[in-house]
N, CA and C of each residue as an Amber inpcrd file, in Angstrom:
protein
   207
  -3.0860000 -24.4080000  -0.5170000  -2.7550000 -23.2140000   0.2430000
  -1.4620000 -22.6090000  -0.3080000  -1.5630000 -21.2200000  -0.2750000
  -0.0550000 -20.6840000  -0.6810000   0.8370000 -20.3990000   0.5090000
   2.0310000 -20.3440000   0.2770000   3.3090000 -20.0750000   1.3280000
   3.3880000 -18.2110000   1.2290000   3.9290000 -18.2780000   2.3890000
   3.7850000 -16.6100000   2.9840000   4.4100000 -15.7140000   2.0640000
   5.2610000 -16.2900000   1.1210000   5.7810000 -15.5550000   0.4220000
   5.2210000 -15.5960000  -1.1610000   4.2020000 -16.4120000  -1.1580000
   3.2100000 -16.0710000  -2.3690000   2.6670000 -15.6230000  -2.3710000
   1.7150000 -15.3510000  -0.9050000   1.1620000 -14.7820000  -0.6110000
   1.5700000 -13.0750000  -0.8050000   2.4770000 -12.6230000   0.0160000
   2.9020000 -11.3390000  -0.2060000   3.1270000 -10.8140000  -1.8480000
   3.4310000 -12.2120000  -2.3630000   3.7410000 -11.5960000  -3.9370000
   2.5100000 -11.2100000  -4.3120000   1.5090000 -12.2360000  -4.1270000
   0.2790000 -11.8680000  -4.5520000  -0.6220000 -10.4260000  -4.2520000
  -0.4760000 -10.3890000  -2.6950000  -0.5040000  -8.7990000  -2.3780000
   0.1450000  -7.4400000  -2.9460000   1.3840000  -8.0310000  -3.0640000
   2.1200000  -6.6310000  -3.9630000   2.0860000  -6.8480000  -5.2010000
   1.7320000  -7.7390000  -5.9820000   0.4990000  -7.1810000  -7.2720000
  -0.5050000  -6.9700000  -7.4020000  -1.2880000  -7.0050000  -6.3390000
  -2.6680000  -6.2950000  -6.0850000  -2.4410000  -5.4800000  -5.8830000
  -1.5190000  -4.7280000  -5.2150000  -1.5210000  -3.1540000  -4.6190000
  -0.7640000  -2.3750000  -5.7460000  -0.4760000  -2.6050000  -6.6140000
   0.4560000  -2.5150000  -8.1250000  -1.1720000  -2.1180000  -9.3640000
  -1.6290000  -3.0200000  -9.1340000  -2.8510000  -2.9530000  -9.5500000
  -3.7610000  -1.7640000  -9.4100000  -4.0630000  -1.7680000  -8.0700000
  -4.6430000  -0.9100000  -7.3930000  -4.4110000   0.4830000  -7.8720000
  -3.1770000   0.3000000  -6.8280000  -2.1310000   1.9380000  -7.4110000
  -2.9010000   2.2870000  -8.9640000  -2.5610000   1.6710000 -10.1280000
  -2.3510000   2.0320000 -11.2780000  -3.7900000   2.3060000 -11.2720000
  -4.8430000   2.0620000 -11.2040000  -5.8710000   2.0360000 -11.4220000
  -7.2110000   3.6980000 -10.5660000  -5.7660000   3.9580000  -9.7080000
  -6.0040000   4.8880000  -8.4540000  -6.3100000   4.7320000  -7.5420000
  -6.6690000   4.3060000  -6.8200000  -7.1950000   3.0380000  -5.7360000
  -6.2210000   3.0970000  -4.8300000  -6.2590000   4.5100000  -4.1010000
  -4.5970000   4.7770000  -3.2460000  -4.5690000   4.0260000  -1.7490000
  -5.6970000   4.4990000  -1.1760000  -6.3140000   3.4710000  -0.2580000
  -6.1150000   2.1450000  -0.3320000  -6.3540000   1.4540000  -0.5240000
  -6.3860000  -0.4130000  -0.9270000  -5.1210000  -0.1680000  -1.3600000
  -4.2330000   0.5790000  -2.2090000  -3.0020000  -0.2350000  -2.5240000
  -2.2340000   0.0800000  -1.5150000  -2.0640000   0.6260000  -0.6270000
  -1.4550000   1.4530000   0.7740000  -1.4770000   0.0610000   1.8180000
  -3.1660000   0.0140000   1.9520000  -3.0650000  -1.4040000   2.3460000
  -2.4370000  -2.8470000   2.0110000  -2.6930000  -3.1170000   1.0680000
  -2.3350000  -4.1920000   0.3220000  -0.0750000  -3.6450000   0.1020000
   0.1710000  -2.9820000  -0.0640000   1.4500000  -2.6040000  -0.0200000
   2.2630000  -3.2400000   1.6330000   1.2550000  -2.4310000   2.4120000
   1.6680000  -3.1260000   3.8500000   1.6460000  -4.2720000   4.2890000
   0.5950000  -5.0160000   3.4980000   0.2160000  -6.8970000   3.9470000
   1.0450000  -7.2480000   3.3050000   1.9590000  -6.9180000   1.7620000
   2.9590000  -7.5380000   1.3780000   4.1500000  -7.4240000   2.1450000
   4.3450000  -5.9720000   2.9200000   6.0700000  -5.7740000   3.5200000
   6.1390000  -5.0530000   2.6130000   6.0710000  -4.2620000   1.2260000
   6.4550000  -3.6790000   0.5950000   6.7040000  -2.2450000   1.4690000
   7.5190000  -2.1180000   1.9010000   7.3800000  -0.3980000   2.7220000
   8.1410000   0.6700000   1.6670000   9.0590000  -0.1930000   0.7270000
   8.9840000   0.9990000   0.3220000   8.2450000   1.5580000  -0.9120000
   7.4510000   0.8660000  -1.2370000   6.7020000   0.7790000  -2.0960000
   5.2190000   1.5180000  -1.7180000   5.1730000   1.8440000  -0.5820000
   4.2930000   2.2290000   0.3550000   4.5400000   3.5070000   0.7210000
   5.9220000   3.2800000   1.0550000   6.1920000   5.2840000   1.2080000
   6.4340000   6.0140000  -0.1800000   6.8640000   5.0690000  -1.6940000
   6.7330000   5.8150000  -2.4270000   5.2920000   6.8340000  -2.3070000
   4.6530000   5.6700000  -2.5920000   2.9990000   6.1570000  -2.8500000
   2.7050000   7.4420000  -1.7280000   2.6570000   6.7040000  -0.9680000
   2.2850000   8.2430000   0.3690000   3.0090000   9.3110000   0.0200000
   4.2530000   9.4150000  -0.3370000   4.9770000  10.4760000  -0.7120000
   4.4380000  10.9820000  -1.8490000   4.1390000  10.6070000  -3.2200000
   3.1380000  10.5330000  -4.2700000   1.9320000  11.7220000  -3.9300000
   1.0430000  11.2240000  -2.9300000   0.0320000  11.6770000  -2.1480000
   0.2890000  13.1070000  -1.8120000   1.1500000  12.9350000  -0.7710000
   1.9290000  14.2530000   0.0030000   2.4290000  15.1820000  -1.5250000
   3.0710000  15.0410000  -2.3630000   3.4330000  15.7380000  -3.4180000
   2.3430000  16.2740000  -4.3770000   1.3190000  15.8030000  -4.0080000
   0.1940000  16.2890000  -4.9920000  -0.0110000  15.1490000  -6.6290000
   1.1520000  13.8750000  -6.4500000   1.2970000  13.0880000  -7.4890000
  -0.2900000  12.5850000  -7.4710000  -0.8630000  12.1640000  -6.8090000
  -1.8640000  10.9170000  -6.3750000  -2.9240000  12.0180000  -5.0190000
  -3.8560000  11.7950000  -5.0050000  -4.5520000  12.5350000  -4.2040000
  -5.3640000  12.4260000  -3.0250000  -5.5280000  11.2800000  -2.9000000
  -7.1290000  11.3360000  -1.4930000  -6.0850000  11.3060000  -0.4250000
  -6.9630000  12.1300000   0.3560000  -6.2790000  12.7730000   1.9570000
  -6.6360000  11.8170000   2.5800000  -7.5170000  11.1220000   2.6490000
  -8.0980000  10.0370000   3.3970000  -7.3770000   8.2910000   3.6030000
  -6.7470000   8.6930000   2.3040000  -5.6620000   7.1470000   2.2990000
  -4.6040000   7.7770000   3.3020000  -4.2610000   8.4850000   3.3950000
  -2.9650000   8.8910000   4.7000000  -3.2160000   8.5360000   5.7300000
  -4.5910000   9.5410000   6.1120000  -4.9920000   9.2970000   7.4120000
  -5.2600000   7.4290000   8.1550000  -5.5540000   6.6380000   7.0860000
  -6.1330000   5.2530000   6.8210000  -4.6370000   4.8990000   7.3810000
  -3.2830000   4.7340000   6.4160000  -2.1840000   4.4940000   6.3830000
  -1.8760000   4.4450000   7.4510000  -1.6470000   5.9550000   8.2210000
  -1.0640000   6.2540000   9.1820000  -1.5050000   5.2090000  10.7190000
  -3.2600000   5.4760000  10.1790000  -3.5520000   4.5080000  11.8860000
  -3.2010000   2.6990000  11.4010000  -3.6670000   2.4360000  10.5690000
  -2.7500000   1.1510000   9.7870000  -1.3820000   0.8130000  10.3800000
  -0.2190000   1.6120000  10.1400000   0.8040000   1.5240000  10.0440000
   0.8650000   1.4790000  12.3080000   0.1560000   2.1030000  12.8770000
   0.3570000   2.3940000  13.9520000  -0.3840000   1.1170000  15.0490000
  -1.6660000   0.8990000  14.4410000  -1.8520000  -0.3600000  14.3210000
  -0.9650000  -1.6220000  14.5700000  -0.1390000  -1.6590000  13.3470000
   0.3940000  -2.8980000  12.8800000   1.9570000  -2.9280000  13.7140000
   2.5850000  -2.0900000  14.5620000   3.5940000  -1.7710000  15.2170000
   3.1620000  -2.0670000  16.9140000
């Protein structure tokens, strides 16, 4: 078994992954299961700027993030 903090590492290179690959959705997610937040609002900001594109990873994010609070 891995410890919580391998775990998260492991998540925030999946969502690193993801990202690069475009996969804004899943890395949004996977950004949040690590704690990476700011790595998370880069991206959304990304999104919002026209960097990165699906409208649909926000909306995902947002109830995610509201969710998880």
């Amino acid at each position: 078994a891995y410890a919580a903090e391998e775990l998260k590492a492991i998540a925030r290179r999946a969502a690193e992954i993801l990202e690069a690959d475009g996969q804004i959705e899943e890395s949004i997610a996977l950004y949040q299961r690590a704690g990476a937040w700011d790595s998370m609002i880069e991206l959304i900001q990304s999104v919002v700027t026209g960097k990165a594109e699906p409208e649909a990873a926000l909306k995902k994010a947002a109830g995610e993030i509201e969710a998880f609070k």
